[in-house]
Amino acid sequence: MAVLPSGNVMVINGPVIAAGESVSDAIDVTMGRIVRITMPADWLNVPLTFQVSSDGAFFNDLFDSSGHEVTFIVQPGVGVVVLSENSVSFGFVKFRSGTRESPVPQPAQREFAVAVLDYRVPTIEAFSIPIKLVT
């Protein structure tokens, strides 16, 4: 899995769902938050759901505060914008093809690309100094 930096956004090649499986390997996004997911071009037309972990060892299905599984309705080969409310709880994350109740194995390997806003890289605003012009 390659990590390609671009300013304060890092692109991670992965995670990967193996052929015949419905859950991917895990990726580490503790450095920031996911802002975009690029879907595999040959993705089956099923929802995308998530498992998350704080330590990278024990994973839980991701639900919102209303008790609903966090589910993205996605299309093959598209970029999906991830709103901050959906990614602040990610530390380590796995992607699932289908839902908790209805996982769908992918017939071939599927690799995602994930853009992560890296909190460790200061933005230009961090170096701004407020000034007051006096005339």
PDB file of C-alpha atoms in Angstrom:
ATOM      1  CA  MET A   1       0.000   0.000   0.000  1.00  0.00           C
ATOM      2  CA  ALA A   2       1.612   3.258  -1.160  1.00  0.00           C
ATOM      3  CA  VAL A   3       1.100   6.601   0.532  1.00  0.00           C
ATOM      4  CA  LEU A   4       1.502   9.634  -1.711  1.00  0.00           C
ATOM      5  CA  PRO A   5       1.677  13.048   0.026  1.00  0.00           C
ATOM      6  CA  SER A   6       0.238  16.155  -1.598  1.00  0.00           C
ATOM      7  CA  GLY A   7       0.312  19.156   0.738  1.00  0.00           C
ATOM      8  CA  ASN A   8      -1.725  18.195   3.756  1.00  0.00           C
ATOM      9  CA  VAL A   9      -3.691  15.514   1.839  1.00  0.00           C
ATOM     10  CA  MET A  10      -2.244  12.016   1.638  1.00  0.00           C
ATOM     11  CA  VAL A  11      -3.520   9.433  -0.830  1.00  0.00           C
ATOM     12  CA  ILE A  12      -3.397   5.837   0.357  1.00  0.00           C
ATOM     13  CA  ASN A  13      -3.570   3.070  -2.250  1.00  0.00           C
ATOM     14  CA  GLY A  14      -5.854   0.676  -0.418  1.00  0.00           C
ATOM     15  CA  PRO A  15      -7.563  -0.907   1.334  1.00  0.00           C
ATOM     16  CA  VAL A  16      -8.071  -4.052  -0.727  1.00  0.00           C
ATOM     17  CA  ILE A  17     -10.950  -6.514  -0.687  1.00  0.00           C
ATOM     18  CA  ALA A  18      -9.628  -9.918  -1.803  1.00  0.00           C
ATOM     19  CA  ALA A  19     -11.471 -11.919  -4.469  1.00  0.00           C
ATOM     20  CA  GLY A  20     -14.403 -13.802  -2.951  1.00  0.00           C
ATOM     21  CA  GLU A  21     -14.392 -11.676   0.223  1.00  0.00           C
ATOM     22  CA  SER A  22     -16.639  -8.859   1.447  1.00  0.00           C
ATOM     23  CA  VAL A  23     -14.341  -7.109   3.979  1.00  0.00           C
ATOM     24  CA  SER A  24     -11.048  -5.397   3.139  1.00  0.00           C
ATOM     25  CA  ASP A  25      -7.761  -5.340   4.941  1.00  0.00           C
ATOM     26  CA  ALA A  26      -7.311  -2.411   7.335  1.00  0.00           C
ATOM     27  CA  ILE A  27      -5.688   0.943   6.674  1.00  0.00           C
ATOM     28  CA  ASP A  28      -4.283   3.311   9.279  1.00  0.00           C
ATOM     29  CA  VAL A  29      -5.844   6.777   9.118  1.00  0.00           C
ATOM     30  CA  THR A  30      -4.894   7.902  12.621  1.00  0.00           C
ATOM     31  CA  MET A  31      -2.948  10.811  11.086  1.00  0.00           C
ATOM     32  CA  GLY A  32      -6.123  12.621  10.041  1.00  0.00           C
ATOM     33  CA  ARG A  33      -9.519  12.038   8.529  1.00  0.00           C
ATOM     34  CA  ILE A  34     -10.758  10.514   5.307  1.00  0.00           C
ATOM     35  CA  VAL A  35     -12.009  13.177   2.884  1.00  0.00           C
ATOM     36  CA  ARG A  36     -12.482  11.100  -0.282  1.00  0.00           C
ATOM     37  CA  ILE A  37     -12.771   7.463  -1.317  1.00  0.00           C
ATOM     38  CA  THR A  38     -12.095   6.427  -4.908  1.00  0.00           C
ATOM     39  CA  MET A  39     -14.169   3.387  -5.778  1.00  0.00           C
ATOM     40  CA  PRO A  40     -12.799   0.511  -7.870  1.00  0.00           C
ATOM     41  CA  ALA A  41     -13.975   0.681 -11.502  1.00  0.00           C
ATOM     42  CA  ASP A  42     -15.361  -2.853 -11.394  1.00  0.00           C
ATOM     43  CA  TRP A  43     -17.190  -2.550  -8.040  1.00  0.00           C
ATOM     44  CA  LEU A  44     -20.453  -4.493  -7.848  1.00  0.00           C
ATOM     45  CA  ASN A  45     -23.369  -2.109  -7.445  1.00  0.00           C
ATOM     46  CA  VAL A  46     -23.799  -2.606  -3.669  1.00  0.00           C
ATOM     47  CA  PRO A  47     -23.503  -0.261  -0.664  1.00  0.00           C
ATOM     48  CA  LEU A  48     -20.195   0.422   1.087  1.00  0.00           C
ATOM     49  CA  THR A  49     -20.070   0.110   4.893  1.00  0.00           C
ATOM     50  CA  PHE A  50     -17.253   0.241   7.418  1.00  0.00           C
ATOM     51  CA  GLN A  51     -15.579  -1.388  10.384  1.00  0.00           C
ATOM     52  CA  VAL A  52     -13.442   0.838  12.620  1.00  0.00           C
ATOM     53  CA  SER A  53     -10.856   0.334  15.333  1.00  0.00           C
ATOM     54  CA  SER A  54      -8.917   2.464  17.783  1.00  0.00           C
ATOM     55  CA  ASP A  55      -5.996   0.046  18.029  1.00  0.00           C
ATOM     56  CA  GLY A  56      -5.934  -1.732  14.644  1.00  0.00           C
ATOM     57  CA  ALA A  57      -6.651  -5.102  16.269  1.00  0.00           C
ATOM     58  CA  PHE A  58     -10.296  -5.151  17.360  1.00  0.00           C
ATOM     59  CA  PHE A  59     -12.875  -3.824  14.863  1.00  0.00           C
ATOM     60  CA  ASN A  60     -16.519  -2.784  15.271  1.00  0.00           C
ATOM     61  CA  ASP A  61     -19.175  -2.112  12.659  1.00  0.00           C
ATOM     62  CA  LEU A  62     -19.639   1.652  12.255  1.00  0.00           C
ATOM     63  CA  PHE A  63     -23.023   3.063  13.307  1.00  0.00           C
ATOM     64  CA  ASP A  64     -24.153   6.664  13.760  1.00  0.00           C
ATOM     65  CA  SER A  65     -25.587   8.116  16.970  1.00  0.00           C
ATOM     66  CA  SER A  66     -29.132   7.270  15.808  1.00  0.00           C
ATOM     67  CA  GLY A  67     -28.321   3.567  15.677  1.00  0.00           C
ATOM     68  CA  HIS A  68     -28.066   3.309  11.887  1.00  0.00           C
ATOM     69  CA  GLU A  69     -25.205   1.610  10.092  1.00  0.00           C
ATOM     70  CA  VAL A  70     -23.097   4.227   8.270  1.00  0.00           C
ATOM     71  CA  THR A  71     -23.798   3.283   4.647  1.00  0.00           C
ATOM     72  CA  PHE A  72     -22.598   4.923   1.449  1.00  0.00           C
ATOM     73  CA  ILE A  73     -24.600   4.309  -1.706  1.00  0.00           C
ATOM     74  CA  VAL A  74     -21.803   4.250  -4.272  1.00  0.00           C
ATOM     75  CA  GLN A  75     -21.166   3.699  -7.965  1.00  0.00           C
ATOM     76  CA  PRO A  76     -18.239   1.896  -9.604  1.00  0.00           C
ATOM     77  CA  GLY A  77     -15.226   4.060 -10.470  1.00  0.00           C
ATOM     78  CA  VAL A  78     -16.339   7.288  -8.787  1.00  0.00           C
ATOM     79  CA  GLY A  79     -14.846   9.537  -6.126  1.00  0.00           C
ATOM     80  CA  VAL A  80     -16.957   9.749  -2.976  1.00  0.00           C
ATOM     81  CA  VAL A  81     -16.706  12.834  -0.765  1.00  0.00           C
ATOM     82  CA  VAL A  82     -16.635  11.882   2.913  1.00  0.00           C
ATOM     83  CA  LEU A  83     -18.104  14.500   5.228  1.00  0.00           C
ATOM     84  CA  SER A  84     -16.267  15.027   8.524  1.00  0.00           C
ATOM     85  CA  GLU A  85     -19.200  13.735  10.556  1.00  0.00           C
ATOM     86  CA  ASN A  86     -18.685  10.332   8.903  1.00  0.00           C
ATOM     87  CA  SER A  87     -14.926  10.027   9.317  1.00  0.00           C
ATOM     88  CA  VAL A  88     -14.020  11.538  12.681  1.00  0.00           C
ATOM     89  CA  SER A  89     -14.386   8.142  14.365  1.00  0.00           C
ATOM     90  CA  PHE A  90     -11.963   6.381  12.015  1.00  0.00           C
ATOM     91  CA  GLY A  91      -8.585   5.387  13.431  1.00  0.00           C
ATOM     92  CA  PHE A  92      -8.090   2.192  11.533  1.00  0.00           C
ATOM     93  CA  VAL A  93     -10.754   1.276   9.008  1.00  0.00           C
ATOM     94  CA  LYS A  94     -11.893  -1.665   6.907  1.00  0.00           C
ATOM     95  CA  PHE A  95     -14.348  -1.364   4.027  1.00  0.00           C
ATOM     96  CA  ARG A  96     -17.234  -3.783   3.572  1.00  0.00           C
ATOM     97  CA  SER A  97     -19.030  -4.689   0.356  1.00  0.00           C
ATOM     98  CA  GLY A  98     -22.693  -4.652   1.340  1.00  0.00           C
ATOM     99  CA  THR A  99     -24.016  -4.212   4.860  1.00  0.00           C
ATOM    100  CA  ARG A 100     -23.534  -5.877   8.214  1.00  0.00           C
ATOM    101  CA  GLU A 101     -26.703  -7.923   7.671  1.00  0.00           C
ATOM    102  CA  SER A 102     -26.093  -8.555   3.943  1.00  0.00           C
ATOM    103  CA  PRO A 103     -22.384  -8.649   3.049  1.00  0.00           C
ATOM    104  CA  VAL A 104     -21.695  -9.178  -0.675  1.00  0.00           C
ATOM    105  CA  PRO A 105     -18.470 -10.930  -1.730  1.00  0.00           C
ATOM    106  CA  GLN A 106     -16.691  -9.241  -4.626  1.00  0.00           C
ATOM    107  CA  PRO A 107     -15.851 -11.763  -7.382  1.00  0.00           C
ATOM    108  CA  ALA A 108     -12.385 -10.263  -7.990  1.00  0.00           C
ATOM    109  CA  GLN A 109      -9.883  -8.203  -6.002  1.00  0.00           C
ATOM    110  CA  ARG A 110     -11.028  -4.600  -5.442  1.00  0.00           C
ATOM    111  CA  GLU A 111      -8.563  -1.845  -4.529  1.00  0.00           C
ATOM    112  CA  PHE A 112      -9.654   1.574  -3.301  1.00  0.00           C
ATOM    113  CA  ALA A 113      -7.738   4.840  -3.044  1.00  0.00           C
ATOM    114  CA  VAL A 114      -8.333   6.955   0.048  1.00  0.00           C
ATOM    115  CA  ALA A 115      -7.510  10.665   0.449  1.00  0.00           C
ATOM    116  CA  VAL A 116      -6.743  11.612   4.062  1.00  0.00           C
ATOM    117  CA  LEU A 117      -6.498  15.169   5.376  1.00  0.00           C
ATOM    118  CA  ASP A 118      -3.287  14.887   7.407  1.00  0.00           C
ATOM    119  CA  TYR A 119      -3.549  16.802  10.683  1.00  0.00           C
ATOM    120  CA  ARG A 120       0.226  16.485  11.205  1.00  0.00           C
ATOM    121  CA  VAL A 121       0.989  18.791   8.258  1.00  0.00           C
ATOM    122  CA  PRO A 122       0.258  22.428   9.119  1.00  0.00           C
ATOM    123  CA  THR A 123      -1.722  24.420   6.613  1.00  0.00           C
ATOM    124  CA  ILE A 124      -0.719  27.941   5.570  1.00  0.00           C
ATOM    125  CA  GLU A 125      -3.329  29.292   8.002  1.00  0.00           C
ATOM    126  CA  ALA A 126      -1.280  27.867  10.881  1.00  0.00           C
ATOM    127  CA  PHE A 127       1.490  30.318  10.019  1.00  0.00           C
ATOM    128  CA  SER A 128      -0.734  33.362   9.573  1.00  0.00           C
ATOM    129  CA  ILE A 129      -0.176  36.283  11.910  1.00  0.00           C
ATOM    130  CA  PRO A 130      -3.094  38.645  12.345  1.00  0.00           C
ATOM    131  CA  ILE A 131      -2.140  42.247  11.761  1.00  0.00           C
ATOM    132  CA  LYS A 132      -3.977  45.499  12.136  1.00  0.00           C
ATOM    133  CA  LEU A 133      -3.306  48.266   9.669  1.00  0.00           C
ATOM    134  CA  VAL A 134      -3.020  51.672  11.280  1.00  0.00           C
ATOM    135  CA  THR A 135      -3.454  54.740   9.105  1.00  0.00           C
TER     136      THR A 135
END
